[in-house]
mmCIF file of C-alpha atoms in Angstrom:
data_model
loop_
_atom_site.group_PDB
_atom_site.id
_atom_site.type_symbol
_atom_site.label_atom_id
_atom_site.label_comp_id
_atom_site.label_asym_id
_atom_site.label_seq_id
_atom_site.Cartn_x
_atom_site.Cartn_y
_atom_site.Cartn_z
ATOM 1 C CA UNK A 1 0.975 -4.376 -9.417
ATOM 2 C CA UNK A 2 5.126 -5.740 -9.827
ATOM 3 C CA UNK A 3 6.481 -8.763 -8.805
ATOM 4 C CA UNK A 4 9.796 -9.125 -10.445
ATOM 5 C CA UNK A 5 11.189 -8.782 -6.830
ATOM 6 C CA UNK A 6 10.589 -8.864 -3.323
ATOM 7 C CA UNK A 7 8.282 -6.498 -2.871
ATOM 8 C CA UNK A 8 9.834 -3.750 -0.899
ATOM 9 C CA UNK A 9 6.167 -2.104 -0.144
ATOM 10 C CA UNK A 10 2.961 -4.158 1.118
ATOM 11 C CA UNK A 11 -0.415 -2.368 0.602
ATOM 12 C CA UNK A 12 -3.600 -3.807 3.023
ATOM 13 C CA UNK A 13 -6.822 -2.520 2.354
ATOM 14 C CA UNK A 14 -10.083 -4.190 0.541
ATOM 15 C CA UNK A 15 -11.527 -5.031 -2.949
ATOM 16 C CA UNK A 16 -14.272 -3.212 -1.627
ATOM 17 C CA UNK A 17 -12.746 -0.197 -0.235
ATOM 18 C CA UNK A 18 -12.430 2.725 -2.560
ATOM 19 C CA UNK A 19 -10.264 4.802 -0.414
ATOM 20 C CA UNK A 20 -7.666 1.922 -1.647
ATOM 21 C CA UNK A 21 -8.229 1.783 -4.818
ATOM 22 C CA UNK A 22 -7.782 5.901 -4.527
ATOM 23 C CA UNK A 23 -4.032 4.771 -2.808
ATOM 24 C CA UNK A 24 -3.797 1.963 -4.876
ATOM 25 C CA UNK A 25 -4.007 4.399 -8.236
ATOM 26 C CA UNK A 26 -1.360 6.702 -6.408
ATOM 27 C CA UNK A 27 1.172 3.971 -5.817
ATOM 28 C CA UNK A 28 1.037 2.331 -9.258
ATOM 29 C CA UNK A 29 1.695 5.838 -10.633
ATOM 30 C CA UNK A 30 4.896 6.802 -8.722
ATOM 31 C CA UNK A 31 6.582 3.031 -9.483
ATOM 32 C CA UNK A 32 5.534 3.395 -12.938
ATOM 33 C CA UNK A 33 7.785 7.151 -12.969
ATOM 34 C CA UNK A 34 10.460 5.130 -10.275
ATOM 35 C CA UNK A 35 10.676 1.547 -11.550
ATOM 36 C CA UNK A 36 12.967 0.508 -8.249
ATOM 37 C CA UNK A 37 9.723 0.377 -6.559
ATOM 38 C CA UNK A 38 7.505 -2.232 -6.321
ATOM 39 C CA UNK A 39 4.518 -3.753 -4.150
ATOM 40 C CA UNK A 40 2.449 -5.698 -3.312
ATOM 41 C CA UNK A 41 -1.957 -5.124 -2.724
ATOM 42 C CA UNK A 42 -2.493 -7.520 0.774
ATOM 43 C CA UNK A 43 -7.006 -8.236 1.139
ATOM 44 C CA UNK A 44 -7.099 -7.743 4.943
ATOM 45 C CA UNK A 45 -10.616 -9.625 4.693
ATOM 46 C CA UNK A 46 -8.678 -12.272 3.426
ATOM 47 C CA UNK A 47 -7.046 -12.707 7.354
ATOM 48 C CA UNK A 48 -9.315 -11.785 11.329
ATOM 49 C CA UNK A 49 -5.016 -11.503 12.169
ATOM 50 C CA UNK A 50 -4.677 -8.367 9.311
ATOM 51 C CA UNK A 51 -8.764 -7.374 9.398
ATOM 52 C CA UNK A 52 -7.974 -6.697 13.589
ATOM 53 C CA UNK A 53 -4.845 -4.936 12.807
ATOM 54 C CA UNK A 54 -6.276 -2.787 9.814
ATOM 55 C CA UNK A 55 -10.101 -3.235 9.538
ATOM 56 C CA UNK A 56 -10.806 0.503 10.580
ATOM 57 C CA UNK A 57 -7.128 2.434 9.210
ATOM 58 C CA UNK A 58 -7.324 0.876 5.723
ATOM 59 C CA UNK A 59 -5.701 2.000 3.485
ATOM 60 C CA UNK A 60 -2.193 1.301 4.698
ATOM 61 C CA UNK A 61 1.011 1.237 3.176
ATOM 62 C CA UNK A 62 3.992 -0.881 5.286
ATOM 63 C CA UNK A 63 6.939 -0.764 4.728
ATOM 64 C CA UNK A 64 9.886 -4.025 4.392
ATOM 65 C CA UNK A 65 10.693 -2.254 7.483
ATOM 66 C CA UNK A 66 7.842 -2.440 8.483
ATOM 67 C CA UNK A 67 6.809 1.770 8.941
ATOM 68 C CA UNK A 68 3.736 2.360 7.793
ATOM 69 C CA UNK A 69 1.970 5.586 5.936
ATOM 70 C CA UNK A 70 -1.729 5.724 7.465
ATOM 71 C CA UNK A 71 -4.446 7.214 4.352
ATOM 72 C CA UNK A 72 -4.779 10.071 4.081
ATOM 73 C CA UNK A 73 -1.716 10.977 2.489
ATOM 74 C CA UNK A 74 -1.033 13.333 -0.367
ATOM 75 C CA UNK A 75 1.027 11.946 -3.590
ATOM 76 C CA UNK A 76 3.934 13.661 -1.651
ATOM 77 C CA UNK A 77 3.532 12.244 1.118
ATOM 78 C CA UNK A 78 3.554 8.860 -0.111
ATOM 79 C CA UNK A 79 6.720 10.154 -2.945
ATOM 80 C CA UNK A 80 8.586 11.152 0.878
ATOM 81 C CA UNK A 81 7.562 7.562 1.492
ATOM 82 C CA UNK A 82 8.335 5.536 -0.822
ATOM 83 C CA UNK A 83 11.355 7.611 -2.586
#
């Protein structure tokens, strides 16, 4: 996970979510190709508010402007959203 500067993207998920792991792998691959990209991972199970918002929708990727990309998304859709 890239943390050198303020994350531009937030991946909402849980540790027990297989699809979240798949999404994280896709994001990390894209970040490796594009070093200017960075993100943070937030476990929604640590917050009742986040769990209420995202519980049945995870994984969800949100940008700094608040725009969201919900699962399912392809590598091409992810690239379009992040790059």
